[in-house]
PDB file of C-alpha atoms in Angstrom:
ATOM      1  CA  UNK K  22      81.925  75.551 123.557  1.00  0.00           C
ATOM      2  CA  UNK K  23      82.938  72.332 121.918  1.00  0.00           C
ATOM      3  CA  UNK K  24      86.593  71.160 123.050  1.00  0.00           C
ATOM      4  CA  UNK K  25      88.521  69.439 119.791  1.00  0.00           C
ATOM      5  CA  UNK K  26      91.639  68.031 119.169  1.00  0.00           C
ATOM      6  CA  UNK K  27      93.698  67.086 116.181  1.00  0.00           C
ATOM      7  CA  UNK K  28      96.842  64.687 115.695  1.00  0.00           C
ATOM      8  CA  UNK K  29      99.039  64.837 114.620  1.00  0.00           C
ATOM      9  CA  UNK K  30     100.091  68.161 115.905  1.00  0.00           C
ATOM     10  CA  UNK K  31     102.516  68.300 113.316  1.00  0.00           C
ATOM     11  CA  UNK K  32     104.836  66.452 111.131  1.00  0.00           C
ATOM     12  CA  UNK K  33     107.107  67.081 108.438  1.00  0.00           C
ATOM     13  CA  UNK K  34     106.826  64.599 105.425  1.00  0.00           C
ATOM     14  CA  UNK K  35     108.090  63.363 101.993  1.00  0.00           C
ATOM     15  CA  UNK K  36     106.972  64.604  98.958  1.00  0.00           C
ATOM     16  CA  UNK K  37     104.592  62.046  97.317  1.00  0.00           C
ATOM     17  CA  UNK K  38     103.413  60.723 100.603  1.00  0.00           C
ATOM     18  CA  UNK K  39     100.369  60.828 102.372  1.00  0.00           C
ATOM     19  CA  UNK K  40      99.403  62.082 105.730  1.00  0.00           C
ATOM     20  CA  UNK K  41      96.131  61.459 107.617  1.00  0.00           C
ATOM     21  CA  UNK K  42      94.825  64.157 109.913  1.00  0.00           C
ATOM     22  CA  UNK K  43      92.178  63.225 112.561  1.00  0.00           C
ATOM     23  CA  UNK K  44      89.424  65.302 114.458  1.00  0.00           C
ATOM     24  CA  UNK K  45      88.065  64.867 117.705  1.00  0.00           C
ATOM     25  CA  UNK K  46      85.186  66.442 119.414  1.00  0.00           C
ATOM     26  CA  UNK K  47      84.121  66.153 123.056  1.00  0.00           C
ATOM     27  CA  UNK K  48      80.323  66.272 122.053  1.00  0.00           C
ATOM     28  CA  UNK K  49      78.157  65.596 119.099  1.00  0.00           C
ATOM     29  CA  UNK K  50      78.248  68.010 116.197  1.00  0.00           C
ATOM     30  CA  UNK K  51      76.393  68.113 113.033  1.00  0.00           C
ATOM     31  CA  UNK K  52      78.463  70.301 110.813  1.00  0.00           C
ATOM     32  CA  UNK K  53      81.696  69.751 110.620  1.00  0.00           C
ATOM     33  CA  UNK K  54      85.112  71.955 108.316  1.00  0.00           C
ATOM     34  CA  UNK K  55      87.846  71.035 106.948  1.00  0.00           C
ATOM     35  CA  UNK K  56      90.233  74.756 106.738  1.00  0.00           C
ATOM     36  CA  UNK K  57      93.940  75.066 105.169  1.00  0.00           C
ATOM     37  CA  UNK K  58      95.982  78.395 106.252  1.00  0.00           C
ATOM     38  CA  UNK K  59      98.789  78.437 104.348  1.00  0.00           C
ATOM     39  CA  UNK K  60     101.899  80.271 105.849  1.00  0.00           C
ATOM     40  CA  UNK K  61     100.793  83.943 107.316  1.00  0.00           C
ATOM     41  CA  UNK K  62      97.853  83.429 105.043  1.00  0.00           C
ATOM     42  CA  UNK K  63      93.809  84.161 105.995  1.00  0.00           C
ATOM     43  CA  UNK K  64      91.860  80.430 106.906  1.00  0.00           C
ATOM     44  CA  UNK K  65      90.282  78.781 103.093  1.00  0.00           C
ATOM     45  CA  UNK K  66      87.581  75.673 103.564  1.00  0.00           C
ATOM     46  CA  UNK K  67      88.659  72.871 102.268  1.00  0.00           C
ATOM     47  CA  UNK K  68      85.243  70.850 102.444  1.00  0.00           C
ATOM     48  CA  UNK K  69      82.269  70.174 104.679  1.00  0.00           C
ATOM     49  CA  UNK K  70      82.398  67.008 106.575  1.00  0.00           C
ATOM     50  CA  UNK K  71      79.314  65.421 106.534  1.00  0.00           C
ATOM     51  CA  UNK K  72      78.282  62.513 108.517  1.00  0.00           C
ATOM     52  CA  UNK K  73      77.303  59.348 106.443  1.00  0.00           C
ATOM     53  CA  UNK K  74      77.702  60.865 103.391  1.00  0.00           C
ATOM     54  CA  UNK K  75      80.267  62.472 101.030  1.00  0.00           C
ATOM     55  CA  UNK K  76      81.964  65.417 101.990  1.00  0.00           C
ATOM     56  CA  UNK K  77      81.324  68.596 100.000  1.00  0.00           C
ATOM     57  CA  UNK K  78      84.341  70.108  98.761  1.00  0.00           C
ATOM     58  CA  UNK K  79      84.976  74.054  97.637  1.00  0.00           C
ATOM     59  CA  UNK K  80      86.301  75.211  94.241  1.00  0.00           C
ATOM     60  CA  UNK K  81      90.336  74.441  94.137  1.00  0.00           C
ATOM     61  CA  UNK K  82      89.891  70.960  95.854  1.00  0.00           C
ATOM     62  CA  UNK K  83      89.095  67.592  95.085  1.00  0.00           C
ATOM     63  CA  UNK K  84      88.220  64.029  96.870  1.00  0.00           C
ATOM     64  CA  UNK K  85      91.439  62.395  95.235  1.00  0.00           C
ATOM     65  CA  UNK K  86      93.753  65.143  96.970  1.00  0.00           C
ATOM     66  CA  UNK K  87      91.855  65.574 100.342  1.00  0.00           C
ATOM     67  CA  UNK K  88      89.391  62.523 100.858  1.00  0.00           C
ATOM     68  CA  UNK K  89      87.712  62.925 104.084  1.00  0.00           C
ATOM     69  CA  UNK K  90      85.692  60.580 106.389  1.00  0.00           C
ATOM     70  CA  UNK K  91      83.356  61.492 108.766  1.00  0.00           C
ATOM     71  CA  UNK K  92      82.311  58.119 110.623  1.00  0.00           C
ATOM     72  CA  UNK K  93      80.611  59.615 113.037  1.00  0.00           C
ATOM     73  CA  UNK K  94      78.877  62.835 114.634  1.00  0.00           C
ATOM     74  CA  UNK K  95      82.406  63.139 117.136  1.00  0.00           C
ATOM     75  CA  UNK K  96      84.926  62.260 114.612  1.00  0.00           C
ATOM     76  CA  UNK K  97      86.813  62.935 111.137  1.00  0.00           C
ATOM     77  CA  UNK K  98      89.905  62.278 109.345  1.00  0.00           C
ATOM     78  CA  UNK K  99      91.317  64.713 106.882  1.00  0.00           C
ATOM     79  CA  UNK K 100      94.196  62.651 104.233  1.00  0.00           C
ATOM     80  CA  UNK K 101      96.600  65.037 102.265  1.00  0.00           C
ATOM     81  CA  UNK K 102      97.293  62.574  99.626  1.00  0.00           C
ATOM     82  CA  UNK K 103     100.858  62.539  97.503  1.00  0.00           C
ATOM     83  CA  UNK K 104     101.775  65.750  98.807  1.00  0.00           C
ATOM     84  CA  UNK K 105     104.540  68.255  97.708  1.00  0.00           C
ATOM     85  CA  UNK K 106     106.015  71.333  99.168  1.00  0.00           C
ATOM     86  CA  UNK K 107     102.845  73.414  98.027  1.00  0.00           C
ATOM     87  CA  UNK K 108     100.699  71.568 100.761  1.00  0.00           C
ATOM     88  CA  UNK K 109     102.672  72.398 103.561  1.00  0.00           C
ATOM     89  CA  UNK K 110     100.520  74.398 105.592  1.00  0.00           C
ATOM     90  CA  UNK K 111      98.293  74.518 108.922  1.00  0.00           C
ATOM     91  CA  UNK K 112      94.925  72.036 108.416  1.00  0.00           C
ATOM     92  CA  UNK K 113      92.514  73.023 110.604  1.00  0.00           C
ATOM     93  CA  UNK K 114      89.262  71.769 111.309  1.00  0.00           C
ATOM     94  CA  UNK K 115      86.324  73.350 112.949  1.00  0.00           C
ATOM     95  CA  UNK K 116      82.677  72.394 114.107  1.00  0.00           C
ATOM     96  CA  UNK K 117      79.588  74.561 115.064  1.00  0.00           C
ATOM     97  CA  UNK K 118      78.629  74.340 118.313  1.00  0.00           C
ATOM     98  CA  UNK K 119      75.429  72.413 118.925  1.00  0.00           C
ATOM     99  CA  UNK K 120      75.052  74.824 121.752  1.00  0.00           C
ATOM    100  CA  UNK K 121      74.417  78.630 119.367  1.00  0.00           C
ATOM    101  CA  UNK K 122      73.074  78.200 116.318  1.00  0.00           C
ATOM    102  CA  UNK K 123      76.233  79.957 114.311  1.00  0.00           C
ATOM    103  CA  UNK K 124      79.061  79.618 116.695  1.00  0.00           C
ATOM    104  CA  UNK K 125      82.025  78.074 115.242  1.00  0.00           C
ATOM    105  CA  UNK K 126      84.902  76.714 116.922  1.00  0.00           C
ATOM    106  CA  UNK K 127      88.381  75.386 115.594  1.00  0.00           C
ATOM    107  CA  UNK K 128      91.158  73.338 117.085  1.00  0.00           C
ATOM    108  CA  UNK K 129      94.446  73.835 117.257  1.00  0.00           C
ATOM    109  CA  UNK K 130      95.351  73.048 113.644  1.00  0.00           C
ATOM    110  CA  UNK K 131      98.069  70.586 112.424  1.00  0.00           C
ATOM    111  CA  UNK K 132     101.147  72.133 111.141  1.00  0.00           C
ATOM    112  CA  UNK K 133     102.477  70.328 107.671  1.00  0.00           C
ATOM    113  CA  UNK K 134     105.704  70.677 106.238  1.00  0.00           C
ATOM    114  CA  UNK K 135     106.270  68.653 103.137  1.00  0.00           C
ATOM    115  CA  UNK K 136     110.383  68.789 101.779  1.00  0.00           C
TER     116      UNK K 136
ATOM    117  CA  UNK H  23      80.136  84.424  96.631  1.00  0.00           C
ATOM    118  CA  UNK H  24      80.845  86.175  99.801  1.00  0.00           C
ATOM    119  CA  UNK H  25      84.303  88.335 100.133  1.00  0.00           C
ATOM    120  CA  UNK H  26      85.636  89.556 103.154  1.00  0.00           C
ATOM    121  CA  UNK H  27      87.991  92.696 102.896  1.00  0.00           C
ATOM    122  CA  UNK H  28      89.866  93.074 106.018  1.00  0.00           C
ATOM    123  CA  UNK H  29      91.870  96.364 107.165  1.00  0.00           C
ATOM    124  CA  UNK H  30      94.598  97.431 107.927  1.00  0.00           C
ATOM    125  CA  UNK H  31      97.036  94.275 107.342  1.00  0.00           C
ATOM    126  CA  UNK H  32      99.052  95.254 110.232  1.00  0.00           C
ATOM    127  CA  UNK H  33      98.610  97.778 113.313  1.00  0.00           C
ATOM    128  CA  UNK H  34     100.855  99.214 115.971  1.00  0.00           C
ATOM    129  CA  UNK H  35      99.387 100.723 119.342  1.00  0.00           C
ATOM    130  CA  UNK H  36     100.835 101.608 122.187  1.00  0.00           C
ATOM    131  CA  UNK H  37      99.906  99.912 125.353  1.00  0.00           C
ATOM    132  CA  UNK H  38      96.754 101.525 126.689  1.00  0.00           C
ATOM    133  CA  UNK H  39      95.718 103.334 123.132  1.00  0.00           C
ATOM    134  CA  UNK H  40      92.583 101.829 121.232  1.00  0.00           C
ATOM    135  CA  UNK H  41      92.923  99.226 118.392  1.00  0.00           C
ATOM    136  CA  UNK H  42      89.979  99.331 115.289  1.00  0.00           C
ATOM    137  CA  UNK H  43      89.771  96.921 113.139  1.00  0.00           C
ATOM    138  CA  UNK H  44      87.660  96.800 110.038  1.00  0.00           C
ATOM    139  CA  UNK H  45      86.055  94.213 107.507  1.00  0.00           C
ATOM    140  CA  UNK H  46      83.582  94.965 104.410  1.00  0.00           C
ATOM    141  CA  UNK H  47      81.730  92.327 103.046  1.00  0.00           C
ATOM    142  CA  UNK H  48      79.828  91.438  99.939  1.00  0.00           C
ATOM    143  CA  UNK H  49      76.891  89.114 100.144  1.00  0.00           C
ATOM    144  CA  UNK H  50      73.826  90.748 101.749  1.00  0.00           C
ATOM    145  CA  UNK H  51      72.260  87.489 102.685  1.00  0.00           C
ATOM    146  CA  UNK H  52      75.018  86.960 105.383  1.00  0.00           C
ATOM    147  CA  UNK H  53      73.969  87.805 108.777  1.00  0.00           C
ATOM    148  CA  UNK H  54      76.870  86.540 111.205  1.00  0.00           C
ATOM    149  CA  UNK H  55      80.128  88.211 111.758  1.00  0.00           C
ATOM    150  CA  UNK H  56      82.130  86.342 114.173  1.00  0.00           C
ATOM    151  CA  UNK H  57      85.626  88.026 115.172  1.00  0.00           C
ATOM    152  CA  UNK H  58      88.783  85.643 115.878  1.00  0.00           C
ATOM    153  CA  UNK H  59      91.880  85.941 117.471  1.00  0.00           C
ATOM    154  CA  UNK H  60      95.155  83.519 116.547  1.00  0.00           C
ATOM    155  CA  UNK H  61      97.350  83.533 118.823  1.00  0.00           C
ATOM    156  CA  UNK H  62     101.043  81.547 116.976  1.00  0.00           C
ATOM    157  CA  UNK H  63     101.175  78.085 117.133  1.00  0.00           C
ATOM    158  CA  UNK H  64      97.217  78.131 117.964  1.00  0.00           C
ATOM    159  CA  UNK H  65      93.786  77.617 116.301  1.00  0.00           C
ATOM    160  CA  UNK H  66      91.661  81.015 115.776  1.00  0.00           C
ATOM    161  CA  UNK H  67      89.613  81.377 118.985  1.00  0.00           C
ATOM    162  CA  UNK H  68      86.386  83.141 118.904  1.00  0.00           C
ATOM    163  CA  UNK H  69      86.274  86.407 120.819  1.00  0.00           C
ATOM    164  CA  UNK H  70      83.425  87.961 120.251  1.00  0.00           C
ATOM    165  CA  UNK H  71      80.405  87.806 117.059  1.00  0.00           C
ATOM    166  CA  UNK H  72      77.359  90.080 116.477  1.00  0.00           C
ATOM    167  CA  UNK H  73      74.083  89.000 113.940  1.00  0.00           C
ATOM    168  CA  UNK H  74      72.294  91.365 112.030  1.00  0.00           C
ATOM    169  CA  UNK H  75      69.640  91.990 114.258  1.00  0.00           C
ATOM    170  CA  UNK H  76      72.112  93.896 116.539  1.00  0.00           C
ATOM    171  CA  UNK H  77      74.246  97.248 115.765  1.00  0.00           C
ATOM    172  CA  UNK H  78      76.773  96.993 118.470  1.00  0.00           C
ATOM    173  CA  UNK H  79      78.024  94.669 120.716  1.00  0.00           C
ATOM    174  CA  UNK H  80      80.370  94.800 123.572  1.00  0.00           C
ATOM    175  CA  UNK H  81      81.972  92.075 126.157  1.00  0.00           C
ATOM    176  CA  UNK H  82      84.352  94.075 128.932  1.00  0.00           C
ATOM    177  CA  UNK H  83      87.400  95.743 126.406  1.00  0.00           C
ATOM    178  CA  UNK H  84      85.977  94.965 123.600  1.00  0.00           C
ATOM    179  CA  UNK H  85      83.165  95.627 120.999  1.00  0.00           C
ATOM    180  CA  UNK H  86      81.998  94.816 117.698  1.00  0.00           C
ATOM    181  CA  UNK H  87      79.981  97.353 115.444  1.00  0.00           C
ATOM    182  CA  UNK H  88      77.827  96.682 112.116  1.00  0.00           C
ATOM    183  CA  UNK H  89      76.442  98.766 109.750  1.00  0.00           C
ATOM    184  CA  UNK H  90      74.397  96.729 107.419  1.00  0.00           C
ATOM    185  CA  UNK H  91      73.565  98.960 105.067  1.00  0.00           C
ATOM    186  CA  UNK H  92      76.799  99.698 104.221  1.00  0.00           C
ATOM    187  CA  UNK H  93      78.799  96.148 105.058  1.00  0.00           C
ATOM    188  CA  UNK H  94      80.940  96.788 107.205  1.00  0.00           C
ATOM    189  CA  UNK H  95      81.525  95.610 110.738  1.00  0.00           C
ATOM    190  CA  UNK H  96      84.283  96.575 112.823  1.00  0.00           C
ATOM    191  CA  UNK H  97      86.318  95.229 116.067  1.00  0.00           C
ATOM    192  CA  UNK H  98      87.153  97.506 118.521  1.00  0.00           C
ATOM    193  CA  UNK H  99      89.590  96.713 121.645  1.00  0.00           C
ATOM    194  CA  UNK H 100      90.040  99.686 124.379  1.00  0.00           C
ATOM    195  CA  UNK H 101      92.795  99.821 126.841  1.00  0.00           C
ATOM    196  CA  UNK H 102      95.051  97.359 124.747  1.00  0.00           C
ATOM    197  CA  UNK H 103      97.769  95.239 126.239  1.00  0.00           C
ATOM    198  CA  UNK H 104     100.724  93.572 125.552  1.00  0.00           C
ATOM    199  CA  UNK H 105      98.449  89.862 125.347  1.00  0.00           C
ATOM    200  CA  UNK H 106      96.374  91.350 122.845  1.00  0.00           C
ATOM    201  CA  UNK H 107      99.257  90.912 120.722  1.00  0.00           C
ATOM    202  CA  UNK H 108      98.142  88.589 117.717  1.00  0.00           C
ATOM    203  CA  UNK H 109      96.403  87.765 114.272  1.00  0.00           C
ATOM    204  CA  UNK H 110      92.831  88.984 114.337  1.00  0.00           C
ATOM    205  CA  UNK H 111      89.976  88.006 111.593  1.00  0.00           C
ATOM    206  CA  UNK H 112      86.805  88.801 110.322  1.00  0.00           C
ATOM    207  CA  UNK H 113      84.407  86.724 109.148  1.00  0.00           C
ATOM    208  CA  UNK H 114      81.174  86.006 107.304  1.00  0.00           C
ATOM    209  CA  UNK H 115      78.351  83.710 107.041  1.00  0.00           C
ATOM    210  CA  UNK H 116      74.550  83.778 106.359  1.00  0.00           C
ATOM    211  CA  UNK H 117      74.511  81.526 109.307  1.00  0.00           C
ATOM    212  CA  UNK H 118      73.251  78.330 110.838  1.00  0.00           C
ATOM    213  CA  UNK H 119      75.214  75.655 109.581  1.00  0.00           C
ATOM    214  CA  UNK H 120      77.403  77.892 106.532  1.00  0.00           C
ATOM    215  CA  UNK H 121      80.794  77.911 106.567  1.00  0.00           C
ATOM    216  CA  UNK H 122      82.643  80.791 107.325  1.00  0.00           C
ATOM    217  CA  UNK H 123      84.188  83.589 104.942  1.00  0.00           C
ATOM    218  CA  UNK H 124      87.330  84.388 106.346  1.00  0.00           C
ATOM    219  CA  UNK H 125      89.155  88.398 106.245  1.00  0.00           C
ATOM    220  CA  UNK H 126      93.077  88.384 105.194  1.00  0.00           C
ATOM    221  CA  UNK H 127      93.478  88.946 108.944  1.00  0.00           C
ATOM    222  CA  UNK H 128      95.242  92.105 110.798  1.00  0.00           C
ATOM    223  CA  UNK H 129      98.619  91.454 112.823  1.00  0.00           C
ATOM    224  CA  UNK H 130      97.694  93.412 116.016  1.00  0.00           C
ATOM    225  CA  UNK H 131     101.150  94.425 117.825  1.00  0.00           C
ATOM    226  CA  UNK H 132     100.356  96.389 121.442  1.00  0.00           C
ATOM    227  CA  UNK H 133     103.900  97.892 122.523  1.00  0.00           C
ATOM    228  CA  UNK H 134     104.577  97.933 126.023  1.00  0.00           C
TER     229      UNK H 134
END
């Protein structure tokens, strides 16, 4: 299985700021997620990261509130962009393993809370 | 689009009982049902995922069931204890490189 990490970890921030969220992989991955699990809430995607090209982003959210960058097949960057309380929540982000054809793995998640 | 329905929300077992878990879904095309387990302060960590070719599927205490007809799948964890304390989901996909339709999730306490 793919190991990933995220940073920050977590932070608490100021309403109308942003916050960038980075992903790192140990191994090359073509599909990468963007989740949000809002407190003791289920896991919604946010977008699909895709490499060298514009992410893909599910009913509820747009590029101007979550832009994403995906430089490279190890690496992306998740902004939450002039946030308020209502985006405080875990961001996850997840990658199918190169190794099974479905398997998909998630790091630990980065824990927002926005005052 | 896919929904997951997840059930029960919450379940109590005593230490050593069985736990069952179980998930309906709604698109027929999906065909990968991957079970997680979130643990607090942690990503969801795969435990154990069955595809539609296969009816059961079982890795030491526990095992996953489909019916595919009906669709449903179900988790099912023998001999529980205390660490299998935790947030379970369900989940769907039609597979390869689809995202994942996530259950409400079921908070799993095992009582010592």
């Amino acid at each position: 299985s793919a190991v990933i990490s995220q940073k920050p970890s977590r932070d608490i921030c100021q309403r109308g700021t942003s916050l960038t969220i980075q992903c790192q992989v140990d191994s090359q991955v073509t599909m990468m997620f963007w989740y949000r699990q809002q407190p003791g809430q289920s896991l919604t995607l946010i977008a699909t990261a895709n490499q060298g090209s514009e992410a893909t982003y599910e009913s509820g959210f747009v590029i101007d509130k979550f832009p994403i960058s995906r430089p490279n097949l190890t690496f992306s960057t998740l902004t939450v962009s002039n946030m308020s309380p209502e985006d405080s929540s875990i961001y996850l982000c997840s990658v199918v393993s190169s190794g099974g054809p479905d398997e998909q793995f998630f790091g630990p998640g980065t824990r927002l809370t926005v005052l | 689009g896919e929904n997951v329905e997840q059930h029960p929300s919450t379940l109590s077992v005593q230490e050593g009982d069985s736990a069952v878990i179980k998930c309906t879904y709604s698109d027929s095309a999906s065909n990968y049902f991957p079970w997680y387990k979130q643990e607090l302060g942690k990503g969801p960590q795969l435990i154990i995922d069955i595809r539609s070719n296969v009816g059961e599927k079982k890795d030491q205490r526990i095992a996953v069931t489909l019916n595919k007809t009906a669709k449903h799948f179900s988790l099912h964890i023998t001999e529980t204890q205390p660490e299998d304390s935790a947030v379970y989901f369900c989940a769907a996909s039609r597979g390869g490189n689809t995202p994942l339709v996530f259950g409400k999730g079921t908070r799993l306490s095992v009582i010592a």
